[in-house]
Amino acid sequence: MSSVDPSPELLALRQRIDELDRQLVDVLAERINICHDVARIKEHSDTPIIQPERVRNVITSRRQYAIDQCIDPDFVEDIMRVVLSETHRIEIAEVRTEPAPNKTADA
């Protein structure tokens, strides 16, 4: 199988995708930081970590936004469920005393 050098146009598009991926990670990091704040507030106010009505509202509104943006709403729901799962994990971890495991970039 021969290897063909990608065209300049393809390289430019890949660079743009790489930049967008970095921005996605930046937004996720910002969201996670806010979730730490939410966890602290919930801990001191006896607010439940998981609030089913809030989860339903988040999923429904993000699905509608996906539709408005011409993106498959099932795809966006899948992503949001992963994000919500992680934020719930973080909120639960905020009240635990044992340290979090160390993780690396390797899959």
Short mmCIF file of N, CA and C in Angstrom, two decimals:
data_model
loop_
_atom_site.label_atom_id
_atom_site.label_comp_id
_atom_site.label_asym_id
_atom_site.label_seq_id
_atom_site.Cartn_x
_atom_site.Cartn_y
_atom_site.Cartn_z
N MET A 1 0.84 -1.17 0.00
CA MET A 1 0.00 0.00 0.00
C MET A 1 0.89 1.24 0.00
N SER A 2 0.66 2.12 -0.94
CA SER A 2 1.51 3.31 -1.04
C SER A 2 0.92 4.44 -0.19
N SER A 3 1.79 5.30 0.25
CA SER A 3 1.39 6.45 1.05
C SER A 3 1.43 7.70 0.19
N VAL A 4 0.33 8.44 0.18
CA VAL A 4 0.24 9.65 -0.61
C VAL A 4 0.25 10.83 0.35
N ASP A 5 1.07 11.82 0.05
CA ASP A 5 1.09 13.02 0.88
C ASP A 5 -0.24 13.74 0.75
N PRO A 6 -0.81 14.15 1.89
CA PRO A 6 -2.08 14.87 1.81
C PRO A 6 -1.90 16.24 1.14
N SER A 7 -2.95 16.67 0.49
CA SER A 7 -2.91 17.96 -0.20
C SER A 7 -2.85 19.09 0.82
N PRO A 8 -2.38 20.27 0.40
CA PRO A 8 -2.36 21.42 1.30
C PRO A 8 -3.76 21.73 1.86
N GLU A 9 -4.77 21.55 1.02
CA GLU A 9 -6.14 21.81 1.47
C GLU A 9 -6.54 20.85 2.60
N LEU A 10 -6.19 19.57 2.42
CA LEU A 10 -6.49 18.57 3.46
C LEU A 10 -5.71 18.87 4.73
N LEU A 11 -4.44 19.23 4.58
CA LEU A 11 -3.63 19.57 5.76
C LEU A 11 -4.24 20.76 6.52
N ALA A 12 -4.70 21.76 5.79
CA ALA A 12 -5.30 22.94 6.42
C ALA A 12 -6.57 22.55 7.17
N LEU A 13 -7.37 21.70 6.57
CA LEU A 13 -8.60 21.25 7.24
C LEU A 13 -8.27 20.44 8.49
N ARG A 14 -7.27 19.58 8.40
CA ARG A 14 -6.86 18.80 9.57
C ARG A 14 -6.34 19.70 10.69
N GLN A 15 -5.61 20.74 10.33
CA GLN A 15 -5.13 21.69 11.35
C GLN A 15 -6.31 22.40 12.02
N ARG A 16 -7.31 22.74 11.24
CA ARG A 16 -8.51 23.39 11.80
C ARG A 16 -9.23 22.44 12.74
N ILE A 17 -9.34 21.17 12.35
CA ILE A 17 -9.96 20.16 13.22
C ILE A 17 -9.16 20.01 14.51
N ASP A 18 -7.83 19.97 14.40
CA ASP A 18 -6.99 19.88 15.60
C ASP A 18 -7.23 21.05 16.54
N GLU A 19 -7.36 22.25 15.97
CA GLU A 19 -7.63 23.44 16.79
C GLU A 19 -9.00 23.34 17.45
N LEU A 20 -9.99 22.90 16.71
CA LEU A 20 -11.32 22.74 17.29
C LEU A 20 -11.32 21.69 18.40
N ASP A 21 -10.55 20.62 18.22
CA ASP A 21 -10.44 19.60 19.27
C ASP A 21 -9.83 20.20 20.54
N ARG A 22 -8.82 21.05 20.38
CA ARG A 22 -8.22 21.71 21.55
C ARG A 22 -9.26 22.61 22.23
N GLN A 23 -10.05 23.31 21.42
CA GLN A 23 -11.09 24.16 21.99
C GLN A 23 -12.14 23.34 22.72
N LEU A 24 -12.50 22.18 22.17
CA LEU A 24 -13.44 21.29 22.86
C LEU A 24 -12.90 20.88 24.23
N VAL A 25 -11.64 20.52 24.27
CA VAL A 25 -11.04 20.12 25.54
C VAL A 25 -11.00 21.31 26.50
N ASP A 26 -10.70 22.51 25.99
CA ASP A 26 -10.71 23.71 26.84
C ASP A 26 -12.10 23.95 27.43
N VAL A 27 -13.14 23.80 26.61
CA VAL A 27 -14.51 24.00 27.09
C VAL A 27 -14.87 22.93 28.12
N LEU A 28 -14.47 21.69 27.86
CA LEU A 28 -14.73 20.63 28.83
C LEU A 28 -14.01 20.92 30.16
N ALA A 29 -12.79 21.40 30.08
CA ALA A 29 -12.04 21.73 31.30
C ALA A 29 -12.75 22.84 32.08
N GLU A 30 -13.24 23.84 31.37
CA GLU A 30 -13.97 24.93 32.02
C GLU A 30 -15.25 24.40 32.67
N ARG A 31 -15.95 23.52 31.96
CA ARG A 31 -17.17 22.95 32.51
C ARG A 31 -16.88 22.13 33.76
N ILE A 32 -15.81 21.34 33.72
CA ILE A 32 -15.42 20.53 34.87
C ILE A 32 -15.08 21.43 36.06
N ASN A 33 -14.35 22.50 35.82
CA ASN A 33 -14.02 23.43 36.92
C ASN A 33 -15.27 24.00 37.55
N ILE A 34 -16.26 24.35 36.74
CA ILE A 34 -17.52 24.86 37.28
C ILE A 34 -18.23 23.75 38.07
N CYS A 35 -18.13 22.52 37.61
CA CYS A 35 -18.76 21.41 38.33
C CYS A 35 -18.15 21.20 39.70
N HIS A 36 -16.86 21.47 39.84
CA HIS A 36 -16.25 21.41 41.17
C HIS A 36 -16.91 22.44 42.09
N ASP A 37 -17.16 23.63 41.57
CA ASP A 37 -17.84 24.67 42.35
C ASP A 37 -19.26 24.24 42.71
N VAL A 38 -19.96 23.66 41.75
CA VAL A 38 -21.32 23.17 41.99
C VAL A 38 -21.30 22.11 43.08
N ALA A 39 -20.32 21.20 43.03
CA ALA A 39 -20.22 20.15 44.04
C ALA A 39 -20.05 20.73 45.43
N ARG A 40 -19.22 21.75 45.55
CA ARG A 40 -19.02 22.37 46.87
C ARG A 40 -20.30 23.03 47.37
N ILE A 41 -21.02 23.68 46.48
CA ILE A 41 -22.28 24.31 46.87
C ILE A 41 -23.30 23.25 47.28
N LYS A 42 -23.40 22.18 46.50
CA LYS A 42 -24.34 21.12 46.83
C LYS A 42 -24.01 20.48 48.17
N GLU A 43 -22.73 20.28 48.42
CA GLU A 43 -22.31 19.66 49.68
C GLU A 43 -22.76 20.48 50.88
N HIS A 44 -22.67 21.79 50.78
CA HIS A 44 -23.02 22.66 51.91
C HIS A 44 -24.50 23.00 51.97
N SER A 45 -25.26 22.64 50.95
CA SER A 45 -26.68 22.97 50.94
C SER A 45 -27.57 21.72 50.99
N ASP A 46 -26.94 20.55 51.12
CA ASP A 46 -27.69 19.28 51.13
C ASP A 46 -28.51 19.06 49.86
N THR A 47 -28.09 19.66 48.76
CA THR A 47 -28.74 19.45 47.48
C THR A 47 -28.28 18.10 46.93
N PRO A 48 -29.18 17.28 46.42
CA PRO A 48 -28.77 15.98 45.87
C PRO A 48 -27.79 16.15 44.72
N ILE A 49 -26.85 15.21 44.62
CA ILE A 49 -25.86 15.27 43.54
C ILE A 49 -26.55 15.07 42.20
N ILE A 50 -27.35 14.04 42.09
CA ILE A 50 -28.04 13.78 40.83
C ILE A 50 -29.49 14.24 40.99
N GLN A 51 -29.88 15.14 40.09
CA GLN A 51 -31.24 15.67 40.10
C GLN A 51 -31.89 15.29 38.76
N PRO A 52 -32.71 14.24 38.76
CA PRO A 52 -33.27 13.73 37.50
C PRO A 52 -33.96 14.79 36.63
N GLU A 53 -34.70 15.70 37.25
CA GLU A 53 -35.38 16.72 36.45
C GLU A 53 -34.36 17.62 35.74
N ARG A 54 -33.28 17.99 36.42
CA ARG A 54 -32.22 18.81 35.81
C ARG A 54 -31.58 18.03 34.65
N VAL A 55 -31.31 16.76 34.86
CA VAL A 55 -30.71 15.94 33.79
C VAL A 55 -31.63 15.91 32.58
N ARG A 56 -32.93 15.67 32.80
CA ARG A 56 -33.88 15.66 31.69
C ARG A 56 -33.90 16.99 30.95
N ASN A 57 -33.89 18.08 31.70
CA ASN A 57 -33.90 19.41 31.08
C ASN A 57 -32.64 19.66 30.26
N VAL A 58 -31.50 19.25 30.79
CA VAL A 58 -30.23 19.42 30.07
C VAL A 58 -30.27 18.62 28.76
N ILE A 59 -30.65 17.36 28.85
CA ILE A 59 -30.68 16.50 27.66
C ILE A 59 -31.66 17.07 26.62
N THR A 60 -32.85 17.43 27.06
CA THR A 60 -33.86 17.95 26.13
C THR A 60 -33.40 19.24 25.46
N SER A 61 -32.86 20.16 26.25
CA SER A 61 -32.45 21.45 25.67
C SER A 61 -31.25 21.28 24.74
N ARG A 62 -30.33 20.38 25.07
CA ARG A 62 -29.17 20.16 24.19
C ARG A 62 -29.58 19.45 22.90
N ARG A 63 -30.55 18.54 23.01
CA ARG A 63 -31.08 17.89 21.80
C ARG A 63 -31.71 18.94 20.88
N GLN A 64 -32.49 19.85 21.46
CA GLN A 64 -33.12 20.88 20.64
C GLN A 64 -32.07 21.78 20.01
N TYR A 65 -31.05 22.15 20.78
CA TYR A 65 -29.99 22.99 20.23
C TYR A 65 -29.28 22.27 19.08
N ALA A 66 -29.07 20.95 19.23
CA ALA A 66 -28.46 20.17 18.15
C ALA A 66 -29.33 20.22 16.90
N ILE A 67 -30.62 20.05 17.09
CA ILE A 67 -31.54 20.12 15.94
C ILE A 67 -31.44 21.48 15.28
N ASP A 68 -31.41 22.53 16.09
CA ASP A 68 -31.30 23.89 15.55
C ASP A 68 -30.00 24.09 14.78
N GLN A 69 -28.95 23.37 15.17
CA GLN A 69 -27.64 23.48 14.52
C GLN A 69 -27.44 22.44 13.42
N CYS A 70 -28.50 21.68 13.11
CA CYS A 70 -28.44 20.64 12.07
C CYS A 70 -27.44 19.53 12.40
N ILE A 71 -27.41 19.17 13.68
CA ILE A 71 -26.56 18.07 14.15
C ILE A 71 -27.50 16.98 14.67
N ASP A 72 -27.14 15.74 14.47
CA ASP A 72 -27.95 14.62 14.94
C ASP A 72 -28.16 14.73 16.46
N PRO A 73 -29.40 14.88 16.92
CA PRO A 73 -29.65 15.04 18.35
C PRO A 73 -29.27 13.81 19.17
N ASP A 74 -29.33 12.62 18.56
CA ASP A 74 -28.91 11.41 19.28
C ASP A 74 -27.41 11.45 19.58
N PHE A 75 -26.64 11.94 18.61
CA PHE A 75 -25.20 12.08 18.79
C PHE A 75 -24.91 13.05 19.94
N VAL A 76 -25.59 14.19 19.95
CA VAL A 76 -25.37 15.19 21.00
C VAL A 76 -25.83 14.64 22.35
N GLU A 77 -26.93 13.91 22.36
CA GLU A 77 -27.38 13.32 23.62
C GLU A 77 -26.34 12.34 24.16
N ASP A 78 -25.77 11.52 23.28
CA ASP A 78 -24.72 10.58 23.71
C ASP A 78 -23.56 11.33 24.36
N ILE A 79 -23.13 12.41 23.72
CA ILE A 79 -22.02 13.20 24.27
C ILE A 79 -22.41 13.80 25.61
N MET A 80 -23.61 14.37 25.69
CA MET A 80 -24.04 15.00 26.94
C MET A 80 -24.17 13.99 28.06
N ARG A 81 -24.61 12.78 27.75
CA ARG A 81 -24.70 11.76 28.80
C ARG A 81 -23.32 11.38 29.33
N VAL A 82 -22.32 11.34 28.46
CA VAL A 82 -20.95 11.09 28.91
C VAL A 82 -20.47 12.25 29.79
N VAL A 83 -20.73 13.48 29.36
CA VAL A 83 -20.33 14.66 30.14
C VAL A 83 -21.03 14.66 31.49
N LEU A 84 -22.33 14.40 31.50
CA LEU A 84 -23.07 14.39 32.76
C LEU A 84 -22.58 13.27 33.68
N SER A 85 -22.26 12.13 33.11
CA SER A 85 -21.72 11.03 33.92
C SER A 85 -20.42 11.45 34.60
N GLU A 86 -19.56 12.11 33.85
CA GLU A 86 -18.28 12.58 34.42
C GLU A 86 -18.51 13.64 35.49
N THR A 87 -19.43 14.56 35.24
CA THR A 87 -19.66 15.60 36.25
C THR A 87 -20.29 15.00 37.51
N HIS A 88 -21.14 14.01 37.36
CA HIS A 88 -21.69 13.33 38.54
C HIS A 88 -20.58 12.62 39.30
N ARG A 89 -19.66 11.98 38.56
CA ARG A 89 -18.52 11.31 39.20
C ARG A 89 -17.70 12.31 39.99
N ILE A 90 -17.48 13.48 39.42
CA ILE A 90 -16.69 14.52 40.08
C ILE A 90 -17.41 15.00 41.34
N GLU A 91 -18.71 15.21 41.23
CA GLU A 91 -19.45 15.67 42.40
C GLU A 91 -19.41 14.65 43.52
N ILE A 92 -19.49 13.37 43.17
CA ILE A 92 -19.39 12.33 44.19
C ILE A 92 -17.99 12.28 44.76
N ALA A 93 -16.98 12.42 43.91
CA ALA A 93 -15.58 12.39 44.36
C ALA A 93 -15.26 13.55 45.30
N GLU A 94 -15.93 14.67 45.14
CA GLU A 94 -15.67 15.84 46.00
C GLU A 94 -15.91 15.51 47.47
N VAL A 95 -16.81 14.59 47.75
CA VAL A 95 -17.13 14.29 49.15
C VAL A 95 -16.36 13.08 49.67
N ARG A 96 -15.58 12.43 48.82
CA ARG A 96 -14.78 11.29 49.24
C ARG A 96 -13.43 11.75 49.77
N THR A 97 -12.88 10.94 50.65
CA THR A 97 -11.59 11.31 51.24
C THR A 97 -10.40 10.62 50.57
N GLU A 98 -10.63 9.49 49.87
CA GLU A 98 -9.51 8.79 49.23
C GLU A 98 -9.07 9.55 47.98
N PRO A 99 -7.77 9.51 47.65
CA PRO A 99 -7.26 10.24 46.49
C PRO A 99 -7.73 9.61 45.19
N ALA A 100 -7.83 10.44 44.16
CA ALA A 100 -8.19 9.97 42.82
C ALA A 100 -7.00 9.23 42.21
N PRO A 101 -7.26 8.24 41.34
CA PRO A 101 -6.14 7.55 40.70
C PRO A 101 -5.41 8.44 39.71
N ASN A 102 -4.12 8.19 39.52
CA ASN A 102 -3.35 8.91 38.52
C ASN A 102 -3.65 8.32 37.15
N LYS A 103 -3.82 9.18 36.16
CA LYS A 103 -4.12 8.73 34.81
C LYS A 103 -3.10 9.32 33.85
N THR A 104 -2.90 8.60 32.72
CA THR A 104 -1.97 9.08 31.69
C THR A 104 -2.72 9.29 30.38
N ALA A 105 -2.04 9.84 29.39
CA ALA A 105 -2.64 10.09 28.08
C ALA A 105 -2.76 8.82 27.25
N ASP A 106 -2.05 7.76 27.62
CA ASP A 106 -2.12 6.52 26.87
C ASP A 106 -3.51 5.92 27.03
N ALA A 107 -4.04 5.39 25.93
CA ALA A 107 -5.39 4.80 25.96
C ALA A 107 -5.39 3.47 26.67
#
